[in-house]
């Protein structure tokens, strides 16, 4: 089997309706995490995880004090699930043609049934639509084949990002699944504070530390192609003037980020190596341009090597 067959094509225009519906479903999980999890720096408590079955919350404290719950989008069974540490569980179908509002109301009812009262702000965040999640009748397209291709691609991207993060000896995040921007990302921190780029709630809390971020998204209206990306915050003058690896990597001025398109990765003889090479080259360049501690930068390349 060719390597690219494990890295499926993701033509944005062909699956954007399903993408938007799936994105909206992840927002419900994210809102629950934001409401129930103990607050962490850089809003880490609100992040989701990509697992072997789909998108999941971390274990969240049940509001009635009865234990923990996990809410999952099972992209194999095509169900939302609410699971309690005492064994109580609910399953809610994501399709066919089920509006986001209908699924949202059932998920929230299931959470309240197994874990007690909870309230979320149903307004979506970082999306081009504004209809509250529990009232959204517009987003109702859910094609299991498209979801399967997306999930296969996301898993490959997650594995590459996890490998890049693993040897870093400073503070870093796991591979986060972000429900606002619908991307996967790893953030590496220098240990120094930084001024947020704007005063809105997300920027003020998520970007108050010096960092390098590398990630992957499946495309959106701004950039209708799946791609890996990377950036530094704060970035010094001339930061964009770098030649990164592999061929195809470039600075995208409209995004303010370095990108490597998914199709360029798929076309490589070793797509995983291409993705890892891109992310590491972003980090090396960023650490040098932003004058990070040299030992932190070296650790990305395994110097000194992790204990084996």
CSV table of C-alpha atoms in Angstrom, one decimal:
chain,number,residue,atom,x,y,z
A,1,UNK,CA,0.0,0.0,0.0
A,2,UNK,CA,1.3,3.4,-0.9
A,3,UNK,CA,2.1,5.7,2.0
A,4,UNK,CA,-0.2,8.4,0.7
A,5,UNK,CA,-3.1,6.0,1.0
A,6,UNK,CA,-2.8,6.3,4.8
A,7,UNK,CA,-2.9,10.1,4.3
A,8,UNK,CA,-6.2,10.6,2.6
A,9,UNK,CA,-7.1,13.6,0.4
A,10,UNK,CA,-9.3,16.2,2.1
A,11,UNK,CA,-10.8,18.4,-0.7
A,12,UNK,CA,-12.3,21.2,1.3
A,13,UNK,CA,-15.1,22.1,-1.0
A,14,UNK,CA,-16.4,18.6,-1.2
A,15,UNK,CA,-16.8,18.1,2.5
A,16,UNK,CA,-17.1,21.6,3.9
A,17,UNK,CA,-20.8,21.1,4.9
A,18,UNK,CA,-19.9,18.0,7.0
A,19,UNK,CA,-16.8,19.8,8.3
A,20,UNK,CA,-18.9,22.7,9.6
A,21,UNK,CA,-21.4,20.3,11.3
A,22,UNK,CA,-18.6,18.4,12.9
A,23,UNK,CA,-16.9,21.6,14.0
A,24,UNK,CA,-20.1,22.7,15.7
A,25,UNK,CA,-20.4,19.4,17.5
A,26,UNK,CA,-16.9,19.8,18.9
A,27,UNK,CA,-17.9,23.2,20.3
A,28,UNK,CA,-20.4,21.5,22.6
A,29,UNK,CA,-17.6,19.4,24.1
A,30,UNK,CA,-15.4,22.4,24.4
A,31,UNK,CA,-18.0,24.5,26.1
A,32,UNK,CA,-18.5,21.7,28.7
A,33,UNK,CA,-14.8,21.5,29.3
A,34,UNK,CA,-14.6,25.3,29.7
A,35,UNK,CA,-17.5,25.2,32.2
A,36,UNK,CA,-16.5,22.2,34.3
A,37,UNK,CA,-12.7,21.8,34.3
A,38,UNK,CA,-10.5,23.6,36.8
A,39,UNK,CA,-8.9,26.7,35.0
A,40,UNK,CA,-5.4,26.3,33.7
A,41,UNK,CA,-2.9,28.7,32.1
A,42,UNK,CA,-3.3,29.4,28.4
A,43,UNK,CA,-6.9,28.0,28.6
A,44,UNK,CA,-5.5,24.4,28.6
A,45,UNK,CA,-8.4,23.2,30.6
A,46,UNK,CA,-10.7,23.9,27.7
A,47,UNK,CA,-8.7,21.9,25.2
A,48,UNK,CA,-10.0,18.5,23.9
A,49,UNK,CA,-8.0,15.4,22.8
A,50,UNK,CA,-7.9,13.4,19.7
A,51,UNK,CA,-8.1,9.7,20.7
A,52,UNK,CA,-8.5,6.4,18.8
A,53,UNK,CA,-12.2,6.9,18.6
A,54,UNK,CA,-12.5,10.7,17.9
A,55,UNK,CA,-12.6,13.9,19.9
A,56,UNK,CA,-13.0,13.7,23.7
A,57,UNK,CA,-13.0,15.9,26.7
A,58,UNK,CA,-10.6,15.2,29.5
A,59,UNK,CA,-12.2,13.7,32.6
A,60,UNK,CA,-14.4,16.5,33.9
A,61,UNK,CA,-15.7,16.8,37.5
A,62,UNK,CA,-19.4,16.0,37.7
A,63,UNK,CA,-21.3,19.1,38.8
A,64,UNK,CA,-23.2,17.0,41.4
A,65,UNK,CA,-19.9,15.8,43.0
A,66,UNK,CA,-20.6,12.1,42.0
A,67,UNK,CA,-17.3,11.5,40.1
A,68,UNK,CA,-16.1,12.4,36.7
A,69,UNK,CA,-17.6,12.4,33.2
A,70,UNK,CA,-16.2,12.3,29.7
A,71,UNK,CA,-18.0,13.5,26.6
A,72,UNK,CA,-16.9,12.0,23.3
A,73,UNK,CA,-17.5,12.3,19.6
A,74,UNK,CA,-17.1,8.7,18.5
A,75,UNK,CA,-16.1,9.1,14.8
A,76,UNK,CA,-16.2,5.3,14.2
A,77,UNK,CA,-19.7,4.7,15.6
A,78,UNK,CA,-20.8,8.3,14.6
A,79,UNK,CA,-22.3,9.0,18.0
A,80,UNK,CA,-21.8,11.5,20.7
A,81,UNK,CA,-21.3,9.7,24.1
A,82,UNK,CA,-21.6,10.8,27.7
A,83,UNK,CA,-19.9,8.5,30.1
A,84,UNK,CA,-19.7,8.7,33.9
A,85,UNK,CA,-17.1,7.1,36.2
A,86,UNK,CA,-19.9,5.2,37.9
A,87,UNK,CA,-20.7,3.4,34.7
A,88,UNK,CA,-23.7,5.5,33.6
A,89,UNK,CA,-23.7,6.3,29.8
A,90,UNK,CA,-25.7,7.8,27.0
A,91,UNK,CA,-25.3,7.5,23.2
A,92,UNK,CA,-26.6,10.2,20.8
A,93,UNK,CA,-26.6,9.6,17.0
A,94,UNK,CA,-24.8,12.3,15.0
A,95,UNK,CA,-26.6,11.5,11.7
A,96,UNK,CA,-28.1,11.2,9.3
A,97,UNK,CA,-29.2,14.7,8.7
A,98,UNK,CA,-29.5,15.6,12.4
A,99,UNK,CA,-29.3,19.3,13.1
A,100,UNK,CA,-26.6,20.5,15.5
A,101,UNK,CA,-29.3,22.0,17.7
A,102,UNK,CA,-31.0,18.7,18.2
A,103,UNK,CA,-27.8,16.8,19.0
A,104,UNK,CA,-26.7,19.6,21.4
A,105,UNK,CA,-29.9,19.5,23.4
A,106,UNK,CA,-29.7,15.7,23.7
A,107,UNK,CA,-26.0,15.9,24.8
A,108,UNK,CA,-26.7,18.5,27.4
A,109,UNK,CA,-29.7,16.5,28.7
A,110,UNK,CA,-27.5,13.4,28.9
A,111,UNK,CA,-24.9,15.3,30.9
A,112,UNK,CA,-27.5,16.6,33.3
A,113,UNK,CA,-28.9,13.1,33.7
A,114,UNK,CA,-25.7,11.4,34.6
A,115,UNK,CA,-23.8,14.2,36.3
A,116,UNK,CA,-26.1,16.9,37.5
A,117,UNK,CA,-26.9,20.5,36.5
A,118,UNK,CA,-24.6,22.3,34.1
A,119,UNK,CA,-25.0,25.5,32.0
A,120,UNK,CA,-22.9,26.5,29.0
A,121,UNK,CA,-22.8,29.6,26.9
A,122,UNK,CA,-24.3,28.2,23.6
A,123,UNK,CA,-22.9,30.9,21.4
A,124,UNK,CA,-20.3,29.4,19.0
A,125,UNK,CA,-16.8,30.8,19.1
A,126,UNK,CA,-14.3,31.6,16.3
A,127,UNK,CA,-16.9,30.5,13.7
A,128,UNK,CA,-18.4,32.4,10.7
A,129,UNK,CA,-21.9,31.6,12.0
A,130,UNK,CA,-23.4,32.9,15.2
A,131,UNK,CA,-26.6,30.8,15.8
A,132,UNK,CA,-26.5,29.3,19.4
A,133,UNK,CA,-25.5,25.7,19.3
A,134,UNK,CA,-28.7,24.5,20.9
A,135,UNK,CA,-30.8,26.4,18.3
A,136,UNK,CA,-28.7,25.6,15.2
A,137,UNK,CA,-30.9,23.9,12.6
A,138,UNK,CA,-28.7,24.9,9.7
A,139,UNK,CA,-25.8,22.6,10.2
A,140,UNK,CA,-27.2,19.1,9.6
A,141,UNK,CA,-24.9,17.5,7.0
A,142,UNK,CA,-23.0,14.5,8.3
A,143,UNK,CA,-21.4,12.2,5.7
A,144,UNK,CA,-19.7,9.3,7.5
A,145,UNK,CA,-17.2,8.7,4.6
A,146,UNK,CA,-16.0,12.3,4.8
A,147,UNK,CA,-15.8,12.1,8.5
A,148,UNK,CA,-13.8,8.9,8.2
A,149,UNK,CA,-11.3,10.5,5.8
A,150,UNK,CA,-11.0,13.5,8.1
A,151,UNK,CA,-10.4,11.3,11.1
A,152,UNK,CA,-7.7,9.3,9.3
A,153,UNK,CA,-5.9,12.5,8.3
A,154,UNK,CA,-6.2,14.0,11.8
A,155,UNK,CA,-4.7,10.9,13.4
A,156,UNK,CA,-1.7,11.1,11.0
A,157,UNK,CA,-1.2,14.7,11.8
A,158,UNK,CA,-1.5,14.1,15.5
A,159,UNK,CA,1.2,11.4,15.4
A,160,UNK,CA,3.6,13.8,13.7
A,161,UNK,CA,2.9,16.6,16.2
A,162,UNK,CA,3.3,14.2,19.1
A,163,UNK,CA,6.7,13.1,17.8
A,164,UNK,CA,7.9,16.7,17.5
A,165,UNK,CA,6.8,17.6,21.0
A,166,UNK,CA,8.2,14.5,22.8
A,167,UNK,CA,11.9,15.4,23.4
A,168,UNK,CA,11.3,19.1,24.3
A,169,UNK,CA,12.5,19.8,27.8
A,170,UNK,CA,10.7,23.0,28.5
A,171,UNK,CA,7.0,23.4,29.3
A,172,UNK,CA,4.8,22.2,26.5
A,173,UNK,CA,1.2,21.1,25.8
A,174,UNK,CA,0.0,17.7,24.6
A,175,UNK,CA,-1.5,17.6,21.2
A,176,UNK,CA,-4.5,19.7,21.8
A,177,UNK,CA,-7.7,19.5,19.7
A,178,UNK,CA,-9.0,23.1,19.7
A,179,UNK,CA,-12.7,23.4,19.1
A,180,UNK,CA,-12.7,27.1,18.3
A,181,UNK,CA,-10.4,27.0,15.4
A,182,UNK,CA,-11.0,23.3,14.7
A,183,UNK,CA,-7.3,22.4,14.6
A,184,UNK,CA,-4.7,20.3,16.3
A,185,UNK,CA,-1.7,22.0,17.9
A,186,UNK,CA,1.3,21.7,20.1
A,187,UNK,CA,2.7,24.7,22.0
A,188,UNK,CA,6.2,25.0,23.3
A,189,UNK,CA,7.0,27.7,25.9
A,190,UNK,CA,10.2,29.5,26.7
A,191,UNK,CA,9.2,30.2,30.3
A,192,UNK,CA,9.0,34.0,29.7
A,193,UNK,CA,5.8,36.1,29.6
A,194,UNK,CA,4.5,37.9,26.6
A,195,UNK,CA,2.0,40.6,25.8
A,196,UNK,CA,-1.2,39.2,24.2
A,197,UNK,CA,-1.8,40.4,20.6
A,198,UNK,CA,-5.2,41.7,21.5
A,199,UNK,CA,-7.4,42.3,24.5
A,200,UNK,CA,-10.3,39.9,23.8
A,201,UNK,CA,-10.8,37.0,26.3
A,202,UNK,CA,-9.2,34.3,24.2
A,203,UNK,CA,-6.1,36.2,23.2
A,204,UNK,CA,-5.7,37.8,26.6
A,205,UNK,CA,-5.6,34.4,28.3
A,206,UNK,CA,-4.2,32.0,25.7
A,207,UNK,CA,-1.3,34.1,24.4
A,208,UNK,CA,0.2,35.7,27.6
A,209,UNK,CA,3.5,33.6,27.3
A,210,UNK,CA,6.3,33.4,24.8
A,211,UNK,CA,5.6,30.4,22.6
A,212,UNK,CA,6.1,28.5,19.4
A,213,UNK,CA,3.1,26.7,18.0
A,214,UNK,CA,2.9,24.0,15.4
A,215,UNK,CA,-0.3,22.4,14.2
A,216,UNK,CA,-2.6,21.2,11.6
A,217,UNK,CA,-6.1,22.1,10.3
A,218,UNK,CA,-8.4,20.6,7.7
A,219,UNK,CA,-9.1,24.0,6.0
A,220,UNK,CA,-11.6,26.8,6.4
A,221,UNK,CA,-13.0,29.8,4.6
A,222,UNK,CA,-9.8,31.8,5.0
A,223,UNK,CA,-7.6,29.0,3.8
A,224,UNK,CA,-9.6,26.3,2.0
A,225,UNK,CA,-6.9,23.6,2.1
A,226,UNK,CA,-5.7,21.2,4.8
A,227,UNK,CA,-2.3,22.2,6.0
A,228,UNK,CA,0.3,22.1,8.7
A,229,UNK,CA,1.2,25.5,10.2
A,230,UNK,CA,3.6,27.1,12.6
A,231,UNK,CA,4.4,30.5,14.2
A,232,UNK,CA,6.1,32.2,17.0
A,233,UNK,CA,4.6,34.6,19.5
A,234,UNK,CA,5.8,37.3,19.8
A,235,UNK,CA,7.6,37.3,16.4
A,236,UNK,CA,10.5,39.7,15.8
A,237,UNK,CA,10.9,41.8,12.7
A,238,UNK,CA,12.0,39.7,9.7
A,239,UNK,CA,10.7,36.5,11.2
A,240,UNK,CA,8.9,35.6,8.0
A,241,UNK,CA,12.2,35.7,6.0
A,242,UNK,CA,13.2,32.1,6.4
A,243,UNK,CA,13.5,29.1,4.1
A,244,UNK,CA,12.1,26.0,5.9
A,245,UNK,CA,11.9,22.3,5.2
A,246,UNK,CA,10.7,20.5,3.2
A,247,UNK,CA,10.2,22.1,-0.3
A,248,UNK,CA,6.7,23.5,-0.4
A,249,UNK,CA,6.9,25.1,3.1
A,250,UNK,CA,6.3,28.9,2.9
A,251,UNK,CA,5.2,32.0,4.7
A,252,UNK,CA,1.5,32.7,4.2
A,253,UNK,CA,1.2,36.5,4.7
A,254,UNK,CA,-2.6,36.6,5.0
A,255,UNK,CA,-2.4,34.1,7.9
A,256,UNK,CA,0.8,35.3,9.5
A,257,UNK,CA,2.1,31.8,9.7
A,258,UNK,CA,4.3,29.3,7.9
A,259,UNK,CA,2.3,26.6,6.2
A,260,UNK,CA,2.9,23.3,4.4
A,261,UNK,CA,-0.1,22.1,2.5
A,262,UNK,CA,-1.5,18.6,3.1
A,263,UNK,CA,-1.2,17.8,-0.5
A,264,UNK,CA,2.5,18.5,-0.5
A,265,UNK,CA,2.9,16.2,2.5
A,266,UNK,CA,0.8,13.5,0.8
A,267,UNK,CA,3.0,13.7,-2.3
A,268,UNK,CA,6.2,13.1,-0.3
A,269,UNK,CA,7.8,9.7,-0.4
A,270,UNK,CA,7.6,9.7,3.4
A,271,UNK,CA,4.7,11.9,4.5
A,272,UNK,CA,5.3,11.5,8.2
A,273,UNK,CA,8.9,12.5,7.9
A,274,UNK,CA,7.9,15.5,5.8
A,275,UNK,CA,5.4,16.7,8.4
A,276,UNK,CA,7.9,16.2,11.3
A,277,UNK,CA,10.6,18.0,9.3
A,278,UNK,CA,8.4,21.0,8.7
A,279,UNK,CA,7.4,21.3,12.4
A,280,UNK,CA,11.0,21.0,13.6
A,281,UNK,CA,12.2,23.5,11.1
A,282,UNK,CA,9.6,26.0,12.3
A,283,UNK,CA,10.7,25.5,15.9
A,284,UNK,CA,14.4,25.8,15.1
A,285,UNK,CA,13.9,29.0,13.2
A,286,UNK,CA,11.6,30.4,15.8
A,287,UNK,CA,13.9,29.6,18.7
A,288,UNK,CA,16.8,31.3,16.9
A,289,UNK,CA,14.8,34.3,15.7
A,290,UNK,CA,13.3,34.9,19.2
A,291,UNK,CA,16.5,34.3,21.1
A,292,UNK,CA,15.4,31.3,23.2
A,293,UNK,CA,17.7,29.5,25.5
A,294,UNK,CA,19.9,27.3,23.2
A,295,UNK,CA,19.4,24.2,25.4
A,296,UNK,CA,15.6,24.4,24.9
A,297,UNK,CA,16.0,24.7,21.1
A,298,UNK,CA,18.5,21.8,21.0
A,299,UNK,CA,16.2,19.5,23.0
A,300,UNK,CA,13.7,19.5,20.1
A,301,UNK,CA,16.3,17.5,18.2
A,302,UNK,CA,16.8,15.2,21.1
A,303,UNK,CA,19.9,16.8,22.7
A,304,UNK,CA,20.3,15.5,25.3
A,305,UNK,CA,18.3,12.4,24.3
A,306,UNK,CA,15.3,11.4,26.4
A,307,UNK,CA,15.9,8.4,28.7
A,308,UNK,CA,15.2,5.1,26.8
